[in-house]
Short mmCIF file of C-alpha atoms in Angstrom, two decimals:
data_model
loop_
_atom_site.label_atom_id
_atom_site.label_comp_id
_atom_site.label_asym_id
_atom_site.label_seq_id
_atom_site.Cartn_x
_atom_site.Cartn_y
_atom_site.Cartn_z
CA MET A 700 172.43 28.11 179.63
CA GLY A 701 173.03 29.66 183.06
CA ASN A 702 174.22 32.99 181.64
CA GLY A 703 171.25 33.13 179.28
CA SER A 704 168.80 32.51 182.12
CA CYS A 705 170.41 35.23 184.26
CA LEU A 706 170.28 37.69 181.37
CA LEU A 707 166.62 36.91 180.72
CA SER A 708 165.74 37.29 184.40
CA SER A 709 167.54 40.64 184.64
CA LEU A 710 165.73 41.94 181.57
CA LEU A 711 162.33 40.86 182.87
CA SER A 712 162.91 42.33 186.31
CA SER A 713 164.43 45.64 185.20
CA ASP A 714 162.80 48.87 184.13
CA VAL A 715 163.07 47.65 180.54
CA SER A 716 159.69 45.98 181.15
CA VAL A 717 158.07 49.36 181.79
CA ARG A 718 157.61 49.81 178.05
CA LEU A 719 156.78 46.37 176.79
CA ILE A 720 156.87 46.81 173.05
CA GLN A 721 157.91 50.47 172.99
CA LEU A 722 158.49 51.90 169.52
CA SER A 723 158.52 55.70 169.48
CA ASN A 724 159.72 58.45 167.22
CA ASP A 725 160.47 62.11 167.68
CA GLU A 726 156.79 63.00 167.42
CA GLY A 727 155.99 60.89 170.47
CA VAL A 728 153.91 58.33 168.56
CA THR A 729 153.78 55.05 170.47
CA PHE A 730 153.05 51.70 168.87
CA GLY A 731 153.49 49.57 171.93
CA VAL A 732 152.23 49.22 175.49
CA ASP A 733 153.34 51.91 177.95
CA GLY A 734 153.60 51.40 181.69
CA PHE A 735 152.27 54.27 183.80
CA LEU A 736 151.80 53.21 187.41
CA PRO A 737 153.90 50.53 189.14
CA TYR A 738 152.54 48.47 192.03
CA GLN A 739 153.43 45.35 193.97
CA PHE A 740 151.56 42.12 193.29
CA PHE A 741 152.59 39.05 195.31
CA GLY A 742 156.01 40.58 195.77
CA GLU A 743 156.48 41.32 192.08
CA LYS A 744 156.61 44.74 190.46
CA VAL A 745 153.89 45.04 187.82
CA TRP A 746 152.57 48.00 185.86
CA LEU A 747 149.28 49.63 185.04
CA THR A 748 149.55 49.95 181.25
CA THR A 749 147.73 51.64 178.40
CA THR A 750 145.92 48.36 177.78
CA HIS A 751 144.49 48.30 181.31
CA ILE A 752 143.46 51.95 181.14
CA THR A 753 141.69 51.63 177.80
CA MET A 754 139.97 48.41 178.90
CA LEU A 755 138.67 50.16 182.00
CA ILE A 756 137.37 53.03 179.85
CA VAL A 757 135.68 50.58 177.46
CA MET A 758 134.07 48.61 180.29
CA LEU A 759 132.96 51.80 182.03
CA ALA A 760 131.39 53.04 178.80
CA LEU A 761 129.50 49.77 178.36
CA VAL A 762 128.30 49.78 181.98
CA VAL A 763 127.08 53.39 181.70
CA PHE A 764 125.34 52.59 178.41
CA ALA A 765 123.66 49.54 179.98
CA LEU A 766 122.47 51.55 183.00
CA ILE A 767 121.06 54.30 180.82
CA ALA A 768 119.40 51.72 178.54
CA ASN A 769 117.87 49.96 181.53
CA ARG A 770 116.51 53.26 182.84
CA VAL A 771 115.06 54.22 179.44
CA ILE A 772 113.39 50.82 179.01
CA LYS A 773 111.80 50.92 182.45
CA ARG A 774 110.42 54.40 181.85
CA ALA A 775 109.17 53.67 178.32
CA ASP A 776 105.46 54.09 177.76
CA PRO A 777 104.12 51.11 175.74
CA GLU A 778 101.29 53.27 174.39
CA LYS A 779 103.67 55.82 172.87
CA ALA A 780 106.13 55.54 170.00
CA PRO A 781 109.66 54.76 171.24
CA GLY A 782 112.26 57.50 171.09
CA PRO A 783 115.48 57.39 169.04
CA PHE A 784 117.58 55.93 171.86
CA LEU A 785 115.07 53.18 172.58
CA ASN A 786 114.92 52.38 168.86
CA VAL A 787 118.69 51.93 168.86
CA ILE A 788 118.50 49.57 171.86
CA GLU A 789 115.74 47.51 170.28
CA TYR A 790 117.67 47.31 167.01
CA MET A 791 120.80 46.10 168.82
CA VAL A 792 118.92 43.44 170.79
CA GLU A 793 117.01 42.20 167.75
CA SER A 794 120.18 42.07 165.65
CA ILE A 795 122.05 39.99 168.23
CA ASP A 796 119.05 37.67 168.70
CA ASN A 797 118.70 37.15 164.94
CA LEU A 798 122.45 36.62 164.55
CA THR A 799 122.66 33.95 167.23
CA LYS A 800 119.47 32.14 166.20
CA THR A 801 120.50 32.14 162.54
CA ASN A 802 123.93 30.66 163.23
CA MET A 803 123.20 28.50 166.29
CA GLY A 804 119.59 27.49 165.70
CA GLU A 805 116.32 28.55 167.28
CA LYS A 806 116.78 26.08 170.15
CA HIS A 807 120.22 27.21 171.32
CA GLY A 808 120.68 30.69 169.87
CA GLY A 809 118.82 32.49 172.63
CA GLN A 810 121.02 30.85 175.29
CA PHE A 811 124.14 32.49 173.89
CA ALA A 812 122.70 35.86 172.86
CA ASN A 813 124.00 37.54 176.04
CA TYR A 814 127.54 36.20 175.62
CA ILE A 815 127.75 36.94 171.91
CA GLY A 816 126.28 40.40 172.45
CA THR A 817 128.77 41.12 175.25
CA ILE A 818 131.90 40.12 173.35
CA PHE A 819 130.59 41.82 170.20
CA CYS A 820 130.08 45.16 171.98
CA PHE A 821 133.35 44.89 173.92
CA ILE A 822 135.53 43.98 170.93
CA LEU A 823 133.89 46.54 168.66
CA LEU A 824 134.33 49.37 171.15
CA ALA A 825 137.89 48.24 171.90
CA ASN A 826 138.73 48.14 168.19
CA VAL A 827 137.46 51.69 167.54
CA ALA A 828 139.25 53.13 170.60
CA GLY A 829 141.85 54.58 168.23
CA LEU A 830 139.27 57.11 167.04
CA PHE A 831 139.40 58.68 170.51
CA GLY A 832 143.19 58.79 170.76
CA LEU A 833 143.42 55.59 172.80
CA ARG A 834 145.47 52.50 172.06
CA PRO A 835 143.09 49.61 171.21
CA PRO A 836 143.33 46.94 173.93
CA THR A 837 142.80 44.29 171.24
CA ALA A 838 146.23 45.28 169.90
CA ASP A 839 147.57 43.53 173.00
CA TYR A 840 147.79 39.75 172.58
CA GLY A 841 147.03 39.19 176.25
CA VAL A 842 143.54 40.57 175.69
CA THR A 843 142.69 38.68 172.51
CA PHE A 844 144.09 35.42 173.87
CA GLY A 845 142.00 35.81 177.02
CA LEU A 846 138.85 36.32 174.93
CA ALA A 847 139.72 33.29 172.81
CA LEU A 848 140.29 31.16 175.93
CA ILE A 849 136.78 31.99 177.18
CA THR A 850 135.38 30.82 173.85
CA PHE A 851 137.63 27.72 174.00
CA VAL A 852 136.21 26.78 177.42
CA LEU A 853 132.65 27.26 176.16
CA ILE A 854 133.35 25.11 173.11
CA HIS A 855 134.47 22.13 175.16
CA TYR A 856 131.95 22.68 177.95
CA ASN A 857 129.15 22.38 175.40
CA GLY A 858 130.98 19.51 173.72
CA PHE A 859 130.86 17.44 176.91
CA LYS A 860 127.35 18.68 177.69
CA TYR A 861 125.80 17.53 174.42
CA GLN A 862 128.15 14.81 173.13
CA LYS A 863 129.32 13.34 176.43
CA MET A 864 132.41 11.14 175.93
CA ALA A 865 131.93 11.21 172.17
CA HIS A 866 133.50 14.66 172.36
CA ILE A 867 136.78 12.90 173.20
CA THR A 868 136.40 9.75 171.12
CA ASN A 869 135.68 11.78 167.98
CA LEU A 870 139.28 12.98 168.09
CA PHE A 871 140.40 9.41 167.32
CA LYS A 872 138.26 9.05 164.20
CA PRO A 873 140.04 8.08 162.03
CA VAL A 874 142.96 6.92 164.16
CA LEU A 875 145.59 8.03 161.63
CA LEU A 876 144.38 11.61 161.86
CA THR A 877 144.33 11.73 165.68
CA PRO A 878 147.40 14.03 165.98
CA ILE A 879 145.92 16.43 163.43
CA ASN A 880 142.55 16.42 165.21
CA ILE A 881 144.17 17.19 168.56
CA ILE A 882 146.36 19.94 167.12
CA GLY A 883 143.32 21.42 165.40
CA GLU A 884 141.44 21.62 168.69
CA LEU A 885 144.36 23.15 170.57
CA ALA A 886 145.00 25.63 167.76
CA THR A 887 141.50 27.12 167.98
CA PRO A 888 142.24 29.78 170.64
CA LEU A 889 145.57 30.57 168.99
CA SER A 890 144.09 31.13 165.55
CA MET A 891 141.17 33.20 166.87
CA SER A 892 143.34 35.38 169.08
CA LEU A 893 146.14 35.89 166.55
CA ARG A 894 143.70 36.85 163.79
CA LEU A 895 142.11 39.59 165.88
CA PHE A 896 145.40 40.71 167.43
CA GLY A 897 147.29 40.85 164.12
CA ASN A 898 144.67 42.87 162.28
CA VAL A 899 144.18 45.43 165.04
CA LEU A 900 147.92 45.77 165.76
CA SER A 901 148.73 46.27 162.08
CA GLY A 902 146.22 49.12 161.89
CA THR A 903 147.68 50.67 165.06
CA VAL A 904 151.22 50.49 163.68
CA MET A 905 150.15 51.92 160.31
CA MET A 906 148.42 54.90 161.92
CA GLY A 907 151.42 55.45 164.20
CA LEU A 908 153.76 55.52 161.19
CA ILE A 909 151.50 57.91 159.31
CA TYR A 910 151.22 60.34 162.23
CA GLY A 911 154.96 60.12 162.74
CA LEU A 912 155.51 60.93 159.05
CA ILE A 913 153.15 63.89 158.67
CA GLY A 914 153.18 65.21 162.22
CA LYS A 915 150.24 67.38 163.21
CA PHE A 916 149.78 69.16 159.88
CA ALA A 917 147.34 66.86 158.08
CA ILE A 918 143.88 66.03 159.34
CA ILE A 919 141.71 64.86 156.46
CA TRP A 920 143.41 61.79 155.03
CA PRO A 921 144.48 60.37 158.42
CA SER A 922 140.82 60.61 159.43
CA VAL A 923 139.90 58.64 156.31
CA LEU A 924 142.44 55.98 157.26
CA HIS A 925 141.04 55.92 160.80
CA GLY A 926 137.68 55.18 159.21
CA TYR A 927 139.19 52.15 157.48
CA PHE A 928 141.58 50.76 160.12
CA ASP A 929 139.47 51.50 163.20
CA VAL A 930 135.86 51.43 162.02
CA PHE A 931 135.66 49.21 158.93
CA SER A 932 138.43 46.74 159.78
CA GLY A 933 137.49 46.82 163.48
CA ALA A 934 133.86 45.98 162.70
CA ILE A 935 134.87 43.18 160.32
CA GLN A 936 137.19 41.59 162.89
CA THR A 937 134.50 41.86 165.57
CA TYR A 938 132.02 40.10 163.31
CA VAL A 939 134.55 37.39 162.40
CA PHE A 940 135.38 36.67 166.03
CA ALA A 941 131.70 36.46 166.97
CA MET A 942 130.91 34.24 163.97
CA LEU A 943 133.77 31.84 164.73
CA THR A 944 132.61 31.65 168.35
CA MET A 945 129.07 30.72 167.29
CA VAL A 946 130.21 28.22 164.66
CA PHE A 947 132.68 26.41 166.94
CA ILE A 948 130.19 26.18 169.81
CA SER A 949 127.24 25.11 167.63
CA ASN A 950 129.32 22.30 166.11
CA ASN A 951 128.92 20.49 169.42
CA PHE A 952 125.14 20.59 169.56
CA GLU A 953 123.22 17.39 169.10
CA GLU A 954 121.38 16.82 165.84
CA GLU A 955 117.93 18.37 165.95
#
């Protein structure tokens, strides 16, 4: 036991942790998370990784888009037909509003439109990061689990808000199924995060293997596969995560 603990500690504290899940080939294709810049955090050596960099790029892109959208909306002339960019903004807002109100009801849907819209845009842009030569941050379990934990907190916050103590007592109905009910509740963030993580990581690994196999000589059919793994599969997984979030939260609303 002692030797095993020492070995584990030495592995975690050594430069082996620089490349967390490193899998490379001669072409330089990386499946895992690379460490680029080390820094000290509470006396511990931690790394700025590809996940952090891509997340910063995604967040910066969303902030820039939001600022531009805000500027365009403020300058829009209500007496003139909206331009293409404003049409896109209006379509996005209306789509999110309709999605939340359809799945969470007219009374509560509008309250969660901002949250659902935020995670939808973030996850979608993170999933398609592979199109731009970046490693999708959602291929890192730390990211997907963090997103699922936020949803988990919202689920139980609204459970106590609308059901009061019945949110707890319902776990004991029927008594024989109490362990299953508790496990089911605790498994929610795990199932949501693993579903998103597994699908995005599998696409990342597949594209890495393909590029390692063909090198830099083929362009057309890898681009077709990018369309499937990054765009189609990424959009599906984004929609699934958003839908599960809305369904789990709305299950706690009182009967209308």
